[in-house]
Structure formats: C-alpha cells, structure tokens
Amino acid sequence: MDFGMGNRLSRVMGKGRTVMLAVDHGYFQGPTTGLENLKRSLAPLIPFADSLMLTRGALRSSVDPAEKVPIVLRSSGGTSVLKELSDEGVTTSIEEAVRLNASAVAVSVFVGSEREKQTLLNLSSTVDEGERYGMPVLAVTAVGREMNRDSRYLGLACRIAAELGARVVKTYYCEDFEKVVDACPVPVVIAGGKKVPERDALQLAHDAVSKGAAGVDMGRNIFQSADPVGMIKAVRAVVHEGADVESALAMVRQIAAGR
Ligand code: R5P
C-alpha cells in the first residue's frame, strides 16, 4: 500500500480497532436530536473520538481547524427524509476531501433498493478518484425498510462494497455477524442504529468486536445518551480495552453521578 493511503487508513483505523463518532445525520434528516447545535454537541466528545464522520458543512462550521481528530468526510447524499433516500449522488469530490485534510471519505450504498446501481456506481467512481490521491473510501451499507438486516443480506452488501474497492465497510450488527466479517475482505465497523438503552448499545459494541468487527462508527447511542461523554468513554473501554458490558455500564453511571 502506498504511504498516503496507508497513513490515512491507519489514522482512521488505528492499530486495528476504532471508535468513530458518526455525526453526519443532518445530511438527510436536518436537525437531529442531540445534534441541534453541532458545535456545542461535538466539542466535549472530540477528545474521545478516534475519528469524526461528518459532512464538509459541519466540519467547516463546527470543528476547530486546530483539532487533531482524523476526519471521515461524508461524500454521498443529495436526498432528504422527505423523498427516496436511495436516490443519492456524490456530493463532495476527492479534491475537496484533500483540501479539508480528510483521512477518508464515506459513501452509502443501498443494495437491493430502487437506486442500487446508481449508489454502487457512486462508490466505484469515488474509489477510482480516491485511489488516485491515496484517499480511502469507507462504504456505508444503508438498509431500506424493505430489507432484512440478516447476515445473508448484510454479507452480500458488505462483500459487494469491498469488491468495488471500499477500504473499510460500515454495516449493522446481526445474528451470525461473524459470517459477514468472514466474507468481507476489508475491515468492518458497525453503526449503532436507533437510540437504545446504554446497556444494549454497549452489548452491541461488545458482541460486534467479539465477532470480528474492527470497531464502531456510532452516533445516536452516544450523542443522544443522557451522558454522551460517559457513553463514548464506555464504548472506548469495550472496543479498545475489552471491557465487559457491566463494567463499561458502571463507568457511564459513575460519570453521570459524579456531575
Ligand atoms: C447514516 O446513514 C449515517 O451515516 C450515520 O452515520 C450512521 O447511521 C451511524 O450512526 P448511528 O450510530 O446513529 O446509526
């Protein structure tokens, strides 16, 4: 691997495990609970994130350029919750990603959806350009309402994304998750999904890394927690230190009680 690609990937993935903080939700759903004021929500969390996944608008407006946190730039979009979500295009070029000193770019694919081909070609063209500049592409396997989030479907989506050149794939946790990881030749990280009780979100992170995930790219279960800083620290303990769910959960409560 060329130095630029290897260096950027290692900034995002560390030595194999990562806690990415996903705060890109506004690109299709506008103001999001917990992220109404991006700058205020992000500032206390940045020191504990291995990378930040967000749009260029959020980055320019709400993150201090002096921050050292690696950036994963959301580069597909063009849709809103009011219309067909799979109808995405490429919204941010690799040149812009280089200008913003991004360490990777993220593109969603909607396998099995109405616009499957369009989104897979968004990924391929971004990989073509990204490889030219040493910019890794993270594929996000977005799941339409009509799809089952099972290992067969997610395994299919992850494998296609990797075959099209994604250097990292982000997907959802599912039963038999180890089959998804085994069939995907690049590292897999999991999204947190909708807000659930802290214990369940920590269990999800724990099970995912136990079954081969390289970490999490978690959003709502961190920034919508009653204790976002405690929660990201607890997720870090699970992902980086192999903490069990109960001791990680106790950490969140202790932090919350100490305030
Ligand atoms: C969704 O398309 C976005 O890319 C989010 O970054 C992703 O869903 C992860 O966030 P959460 O943990 O809230 O599901």
mmCIF file of C-alpha atoms and ligand atoms in Angstrom:
data_model
loop_
_atom_site.group_PDB
_atom_site.id
_atom_site.type_symbol
_atom_site.label_atom_id
_atom_site.label_comp_id
_atom_site.label_asym_id
_atom_site.label_seq_id
_atom_site.Cartn_x
_atom_site.Cartn_y
_atom_site.Cartn_z
ATOM 1 C CA MET A 1 0.000 0.000 0.000
ATOM 2 C CA ASP A 2 1.269 3.441 -0.910
ATOM 3 C CA PHE A 3 2.291 5.627 2.046
ATOM 4 C CA GLY A 4 -0.523 8.174 1.636
ATOM 5 C CA MET A 5 -3.251 5.530 1.575
ATOM 6 C CA GLY A 6 -1.628 3.559 4.414
ATOM 7 C CA ASN A 7 -1.099 6.654 6.529
ATOM 8 C CA ARG A 8 -4.683 7.873 6.147
ATOM 9 C CA LEU A 9 -6.119 4.415 6.810
ATOM 10 C CA SER A 10 -4.045 3.998 9.939
ATOM 11 C CA ARG A 11 -5.227 7.391 11.200
ATOM 12 C CA VAL A 12 -8.817 6.154 10.939
ATOM 13 C CA MET A 13 -8.390 2.510 11.923
ATOM 14 C CA GLY A 14 -5.553 2.817 14.439
ATOM 15 C CA LYS A 15 -3.844 -0.491 15.091
ATOM 16 C CA GLY A 16 -6.954 -2.417 14.086
ATOM 17 C CA ARG A 17 -9.641 -1.140 16.447
ATOM 18 C CA THR A 18 -11.503 2.141 16.224
ATOM 19 C CA VAL A 19 -14.254 4.215 17.830
ATOM 20 C CA MET A 20 -15.516 6.517 15.097
ATOM 21 C CA LEU A 21 -18.060 9.144 16.100
ATOM 22 C CA ALA A 22 -20.799 9.466 13.449
ATOM 23 C CA VAL A 23 -22.385 12.908 13.378
ATOM 24 C CA ASP A 24 -23.350 13.101 9.696
ATOM 25 C CA HIS A 25 -27.087 12.500 10.243
ATOM 26 C CA GLY A 26 -28.036 16.044 9.230
ATOM 27 C CA TYR A 27 -27.096 15.374 5.608
ATOM 28 C CA PHE A 28 -30.514 13.814 5.012
ATOM 29 C CA GLN A 29 -32.504 14.455 8.192
ATOM 30 C CA GLY A 30 -31.587 18.029 9.094
ATOM 31 C CA PRO A 31 -31.536 18.974 12.784
ATOM 32 C CA THR A 32 -31.130 15.719 14.685
ATOM 33 C CA THR A 33 -31.920 15.166 18.353
ATOM 34 C CA GLY A 34 -28.686 15.586 20.281
ATOM 35 C CA LEU A 35 -27.000 17.473 17.428
ATOM 36 C CA GLU A 36 -29.232 20.561 17.241
ATOM 37 C CA ASN A 37 -26.227 22.769 17.902
ATOM 38 C CA LEU A 38 -23.356 20.897 16.297
ATOM 39 C CA LYS A 39 -20.505 22.904 17.765
ATOM 40 C CA ARG A 40 -21.791 22.579 21.337
ATOM 41 C CA SER A 41 -22.570 18.864 20.975
ATOM 42 C CA LEU A 42 -19.271 17.968 19.353
ATOM 43 C CA ALA A 43 -16.756 19.880 21.458
ATOM 44 C CA PRO A 44 -16.856 17.643 24.586
ATOM 45 C CA LEU A 45 -16.844 14.430 22.521
ATOM 46 C CA ILE A 46 -13.984 15.156 20.122
ATOM 47 C CA PRO A 47 -11.197 14.306 22.615
ATOM 48 C CA PHE A 48 -12.585 10.752 22.910
ATOM 49 C CA ALA A 49 -13.275 10.033 19.230
ATOM 50 C CA ASP A 50 -10.714 8.171 17.113
ATOM 51 C CA SER A 51 -12.250 9.940 14.114
ATOM 52 C CA LEU A 52 -15.245 12.110 13.263
ATOM 53 C CA MET A 53 -17.617 11.196 10.440
ATOM 54 C CA LEU A 54 -19.406 14.286 9.175
ATOM 55 C CA THR A 55 -20.186 16.489 6.167
ATOM 56 C CA ARG A 56 -17.990 19.277 4.871
ATOM 57 C CA GLY A 57 -20.531 21.867 6.018
ATOM 58 C CA ALA A 58 -20.498 20.531 9.550
ATOM 59 C CA LEU A 59 -16.706 20.342 9.519
ATOM 60 C CA ARG A 60 -16.141 23.892 8.294
ATOM 61 C CA SER A 61 -18.767 25.434 10.554
ATOM 62 C CA SER A 62 -18.431 23.453 13.738
ATOM 63 C CA VAL A 63 -14.948 21.970 14.203
ATOM 64 C CA ASP A 64 -11.885 23.998 15.169
ATOM 65 C CA PRO A 65 -9.187 23.512 12.477
ATOM 66 C CA ALA A 66 -6.657 23.125 15.316
ATOM 67 C CA GLU A 67 -8.324 19.835 16.323
ATOM 68 C CA LYS A 68 -6.147 16.815 15.565
ATOM 69 C CA VAL A 69 -9.011 14.341 15.227
ATOM 70 C CA PRO A 70 -8.983 12.453 11.868
ATOM 71 C CA ILE A 71 -11.903 13.269 9.585
ATOM 72 C CA VAL A 72 -14.070 10.829 7.631
ATOM 73 C CA LEU A 73 -15.903 13.044 5.191
ATOM 74 C CA ARG A 74 -19.471 12.129 4.203
ATOM 75 C CA SER A 75 -19.299 12.326 0.405
ATOM 76 C CA SER A 76 -22.622 10.954 -0.810
ATOM 77 C CA GLY A 77 -26.057 12.481 -0.361
ATOM 78 C CA GLY A 78 -28.411 14.807 -2.178
ATOM 79 C CA THR A 79 -31.552 13.317 -0.625
ATOM 80 C CA SER A 80 -33.778 14.115 2.338
ATOM 81 C CA VAL A 81 -36.133 12.211 4.606
ATOM 82 C CA LEU A 82 -38.966 13.701 2.552
ATOM 83 C CA LYS A 83 -38.056 11.684 -0.569
ATOM 84 C CA GLU A 84 -36.490 8.407 -1.718
ATOM 85 C CA LEU A 85 -33.344 8.020 0.388
ATOM 86 C CA SER A 86 -31.551 5.713 -2.024
ATOM 87 C CA ASP A 87 -31.509 8.389 -4.742
ATOM 88 C CA GLU A 88 -28.021 9.568 -3.714
ATOM 89 C CA GLY A 89 -25.256 11.120 -5.778
ATOM 90 C CA VAL A 90 -21.665 12.056 -4.970
ATOM 91 C CA THR A 91 -21.833 15.407 -3.174
ATOM 92 C CA THR A 92 -18.197 16.030 -2.274
ATOM 93 C CA SER A 93 -15.165 15.493 -4.505
ATOM 94 C CA ILE A 94 -11.871 13.913 -3.530
ATOM 95 C CA GLU A 95 -10.196 17.258 -4.303
ATOM 96 C CA GLU A 96 -12.422 18.834 -1.633
ATOM 97 C CA ALA A 97 -11.597 15.981 0.758
ATOM 98 C CA VAL A 98 -7.867 16.630 0.237
ATOM 99 C CA ARG A 99 -8.450 20.389 0.753
ATOM 100 C CA LEU A 100 -10.179 19.595 4.057
ATOM 101 C CA ASN A 101 -7.348 17.253 5.078
ATOM 102 C CA ALA A 102 -9.772 14.328 5.369
ATOM 103 C CA SER A 103 -8.361 10.916 6.258
ATOM 104 C CA ALA A 104 -11.144 9.034 4.437
ATOM 105 C CA VAL A 105 -14.411 9.634 2.652
ATOM 106 C CA ALA A 106 -17.733 7.833 3.212
ATOM 107 C CA VAL A 107 -20.201 6.832 0.511
ATOM 108 C CA SER A 108 -23.503 4.998 1.108
ATOM 109 C CA VAL A 109 -24.644 2.053 -0.970
ATOM 110 C CA PHE A 110 -28.277 0.913 -0.983
ATOM 111 C CA VAL A 111 -28.054 -2.725 -2.127
ATOM 112 C CA GLY A 112 -31.432 -4.098 -3.165
ATOM 113 C CA SER A 113 -33.030 -0.660 -3.327
ATOM 114 C CA GLU A 114 -34.613 1.187 -6.200
ATOM 115 C CA ARG A 115 -31.332 3.031 -6.873
ATOM 116 C CA GLU A 116 -28.941 0.181 -6.161
ATOM 117 C CA LYS A 117 -26.898 0.583 -9.351
ATOM 118 C CA GLN A 118 -26.622 4.360 -9.018
ATOM 119 C CA THR A 119 -25.292 4.090 -5.450
ATOM 120 C CA LEU A 120 -22.858 1.297 -6.324
ATOM 121 C CA LEU A 121 -21.533 3.445 -9.165
ATOM 122 C CA ASN A 122 -21.217 6.373 -6.720
ATOM 123 C CA LEU A 123 -18.953 4.111 -4.672
ATOM 124 C CA SER A 124 -16.944 2.917 -7.680
ATOM 125 C CA SER A 125 -16.320 6.379 -9.094
ATOM 126 C CA THR A 126 -15.300 7.681 -5.654
ATOM 127 C CA VAL A 127 -12.893 4.744 -5.261
ATOM 128 C CA ASP A 128 -11.426 5.490 -8.720
ATOM 129 C CA GLU A 129 -10.716 9.069 -7.724
ATOM 130 C CA GLY A 130 -9.776 8.229 -4.140
ATOM 131 C CA GLU A 131 -7.155 5.675 -5.149
ATOM 132 C CA ARG A 132 -5.548 8.299 -7.399
ATOM 133 C CA TYR A 133 -4.971 10.539 -4.369
ATOM 134 C CA GLY A 134 -4.410 7.938 -1.656
ATOM 135 C CA MET A 135 -7.793 8.629 -0.075
ATOM 136 C CA PRO A 136 -9.511 5.561 1.456
ATOM 137 C CA VAL A 137 -13.221 5.125 0.836
ATOM 138 C CA LEU A 138 -15.498 3.793 3.575
ATOM 139 C CA ALA A 139 -18.701 2.258 2.220
ATOM 140 C CA VAL A 140 -21.830 2.554 4.350
ATOM 141 C CA THR A 141 -24.322 -0.239 3.713
ATOM 142 C CA ALA A 142 -27.590 1.645 4.084
ATOM 143 C CA VAL A 143 -30.589 -0.623 4.573
ATOM 144 C CA GLY A 144 -34.003 0.205 3.136
ATOM 145 C CA ARG A 145 -37.142 -0.578 5.141
ATOM 146 C CA GLU A 146 -37.962 -3.493 2.868
ATOM 147 C CA MET A 147 -34.649 -5.322 3.525
ATOM 148 C CA ASN A 148 -33.963 -7.835 6.298
ATOM 149 C CA ARG A 149 -30.966 -6.908 8.398
ATOM 150 C CA ASP A 150 -29.729 -10.502 8.413
ATOM 151 C CA SER A 151 -26.284 -11.940 7.741
ATOM 152 C CA ARG A 152 -27.273 -13.012 4.236
ATOM 153 C CA TYR A 153 -28.292 -9.517 3.170
ATOM 154 C CA LEU A 154 -25.593 -7.631 5.090
ATOM 155 C CA GLY A 155 -22.969 -10.137 3.959
ATOM 156 C CA LEU A 156 -23.998 -9.527 0.359
ATOM 157 C CA ALA A 157 -23.904 -5.733 0.735
ATOM 158 C CA CYS A 158 -20.533 -5.706 2.557
ATOM 159 C CA ARG A 159 -18.909 -8.064 0.081
ATOM 160 C CA ILE A 160 -20.102 -6.058 -2.930
ATOM 161 C CA ALA A 161 -18.812 -2.852 -1.322
ATOM 162 C CA ALA A 162 -15.403 -4.420 -0.692
ATOM 163 C CA GLU A 163 -15.247 -5.884 -4.201
ATOM 164 C CA LEU A 164 -15.940 -2.416 -5.627
ATOM 165 C CA GLY A 165 -12.920 -1.104 -3.737
ATOM 166 C CA ALA A 166 -14.047 0.162 -0.340
ATOM 167 C CA ARG A 167 -11.117 0.032 2.108
ATOM 168 C CA VAL A 168 -13.465 -0.188 5.111
ATOM 169 C CA VAL A 169 -17.137 -1.143 5.283
ATOM 170 C CA LYS A 170 -19.663 0.106 7.783
ATOM 171 C CA THR A 171 -22.713 -2.048 8.369
ATOM 172 C CA TYR A 172 -25.178 -3.178 11.013
ATOM 173 C CA TYR A 173 -24.735 -5.885 13.598
ATOM 174 C CA CYS A 174 -26.848 -9.007 13.082
ATOM 175 C CA GLU A 175 -27.166 -12.630 14.139
ATOM 176 C CA ASP A 176 -24.265 -14.706 12.719
ATOM 177 C CA PHE A 177 -22.294 -11.480 12.324
ATOM 178 C CA GLU A 178 -19.053 -13.478 12.145
ATOM 179 C CA LYS A 179 -20.206 -14.726 8.712
ATOM 180 C CA VAL A 180 -20.478 -11.119 7.484
ATOM 181 C CA VAL A 181 -16.953 -10.342 8.728
ATOM 182 C CA ASP A 182 -15.514 -13.590 7.404
ATOM 183 C CA ALA A 183 -16.821 -12.975 3.885
ATOM 184 C CA CYS A 184 -15.681 -9.333 3.788
ATOM 185 C CA PRO A 185 -12.006 -8.969 2.827
ATOM 186 C CA VAL A 186 -11.652 -5.493 4.397
ATOM 187 C CA PRO A 187 -12.290 -4.297 7.979
ATOM 188 C CA VAL A 188 -15.918 -3.971 9.062
ATOM 189 C CA VAL A 189 -17.200 -1.432 11.576
ATOM 190 C CA ILE A 190 -20.758 -1.270 12.877
ATOM 191 C CA ALA A 191 -23.250 1.567 13.113
ATOM 192 C CA GLY A 192 -25.091 1.893 16.397
ATOM 193 C CA GLY A 193 -28.535 2.423 14.890
ATOM 194 C CA LYS A 194 -31.510 3.948 16.704
ATOM 195 C CA LYS A 195 -31.060 5.012 20.332
ATOM 196 C CA VAL A 196 -31.486 2.086 22.701
ATOM 197 C CA PRO A 197 -30.709 1.794 26.444
ATOM 198 C CA GLU A 198 -26.985 2.231 27.174
ATOM 199 C CA ARG A 199 -26.643 -1.397 28.268
ATOM 200 C CA ASP A 200 -27.978 -2.628 24.891
ATOM 201 C CA ALA A 201 -25.712 -0.314 22.894
ATOM 202 C CA LEU A 202 -22.659 -1.456 24.865
ATOM 203 C CA GLN A 203 -23.715 -5.083 24.402
ATOM 204 C CA LEU A 204 -23.950 -4.436 20.655
ATOM 205 C CA ALA A 205 -20.432 -2.987 20.566
ATOM 206 C CA HIS A 206 -19.151 -5.859 22.697
ATOM 207 C CA ASP A 207 -20.759 -8.565 20.545
ATOM 208 C CA ALA A 208 -19.621 -6.909 17.320
ATOM 209 C CA VAL A 209 -15.948 -6.719 18.289
ATOM 210 C CA SER A 210 -16.102 -10.241 19.776
ATOM 211 C CA LYS A 211 -17.305 -11.456 16.394
ATOM 212 C CA GLY A 212 -14.622 -9.691 14.388
ATOM 213 C CA ALA A 213 -15.694 -6.072 13.899
ATOM 214 C CA ALA A 214 -12.814 -3.599 13.808
ATOM 215 C CA GLY A 215 -14.875 -1.275 15.962
ATOM 216 C CA VAL A 216 -17.849 1.037 15.791
ATOM 217 C CA ASP A 217 -18.941 4.089 13.866
ATOM 218 C CA MET A 218 -21.559 5.091 16.401
ATOM 219 C CA GLY A 219 -23.728 8.172 16.544
ATOM 220 C CA ARG A 220 -27.153 8.355 18.212
ATOM 221 C CA ASN A 221 -26.309 5.945 21.017
ATOM 222 C CA ILE A 222 -23.540 8.306 22.016
ATOM 223 C CA PHE A 223 -24.812 11.826 21.348
ATOM 224 C CA GLN A 224 -28.415 11.043 22.412
ATOM 225 C CA SER A 225 -27.286 9.423 25.668
ATOM 226 C CA ALA A 226 -28.091 11.301 28.883
ATOM 227 C CA ASP A 227 -24.319 11.206 29.410
ATOM 228 C CA PRO A 228 -22.651 11.441 25.964
ATOM 229 C CA VAL A 229 -19.095 11.767 27.310
ATOM 230 C CA GLY A 230 -19.578 8.866 29.716
ATOM 231 C CA MET A 231 -21.046 6.804 26.926
ATOM 232 C CA ILE A 232 -18.214 7.372 24.447
ATOM 233 C CA LYS A 233 -15.708 6.553 27.192
ATOM 234 C CA ALA A 234 -17.636 3.351 27.944
ATOM 235 C CA VAL A 235 -17.704 2.399 24.242
ATOM 236 C CA ARG A 236 -13.950 3.002 24.111
ATOM 237 C CA ALA A 237 -13.459 0.714 27.106
ATOM 238 C CA VAL A 238 -15.381 -2.058 25.333
ATOM 239 C CA VAL A 239 -13.691 -1.617 21.932
ATOM 240 C CA HIS A 240 -10.138 -0.799 22.998
ATOM 241 C CA GLU A 241 -9.773 -2.467 26.388
ATOM 242 C CA GLY A 242 -12.089 -5.459 26.004
ATOM 243 C CA ALA A 243 -14.171 -4.298 28.981
ATOM 244 C CA ASP A 244 -17.311 -6.313 29.704
ATOM 245 C CA VAL A 245 -20.694 -4.650 29.406
ATOM 246 C CA GLU A 246 -21.350 -4.380 33.137
ATOM 247 C CA SER A 247 -18.083 -2.656 33.967
ATOM 248 C CA ALA A 248 -18.443 -0.318 30.985
ATOM 249 C CA LEU A 249 -22.013 0.483 32.057
ATOM 250 C CA ALA A 250 -20.907 1.163 35.614
ATOM 251 C CA MET A 251 -18.463 3.648 34.131
ATOM 252 C CA VAL A 252 -21.287 5.600 32.453
ATOM 253 C CA ARG A 253 -23.290 5.712 35.669
ATOM 254 C CA GLN A 254 -20.328 6.754 37.785
ATOM 255 C CA ILE A 255 -19.516 9.554 35.394
ATOM 256 C CA ALA A 256 -23.157 10.684 35.325
ATOM 257 C CA ALA A 257 -23.446 10.512 39.137
ATOM 258 C CA GLY A 258 -20.220 12.464 39.569
ATOM 259 C CA ARG A 259 -21.578 15.523 37.766
HETATM 260 C C1 R5P B 1 -26.393 7.112 8.320
HETATM 261 O O1 R5P B 1 -26.501 6.948 7.137
HETATM 262 C C2 R5P B 1 -25.255 7.801 8.849
HETATM 263 O O2 R5P B 1 -24.180 7.535 8.013
HETATM 264 C C3 R5P B 1 -24.846 7.530 10.285
HETATM 265 O O3 R5P B 1 -23.537 7.921 10.390
HETATM 266 C C4 R5P B 1 -24.941 6.099 10.725
HETATM 267 O O4 R5P B 1 -26.246 5.644 10.670
HETATM 268 C C5 R5P B 1 -24.320 5.834 12.125
HETATM 269 O O5 R5P B 1 -24.958 6.470 13.099
HETATM 270 P P1 R5P B 1 -25.870 5.713 14.164
HETATM 271 O O6 R5P B 1 -24.942 5.024 15.118
HETATM 272 O O7 R5P B 1 -26.637 6.816 14.775
HETATM 273 O O8 R5P B 1 -26.717 4.704 13.437
#
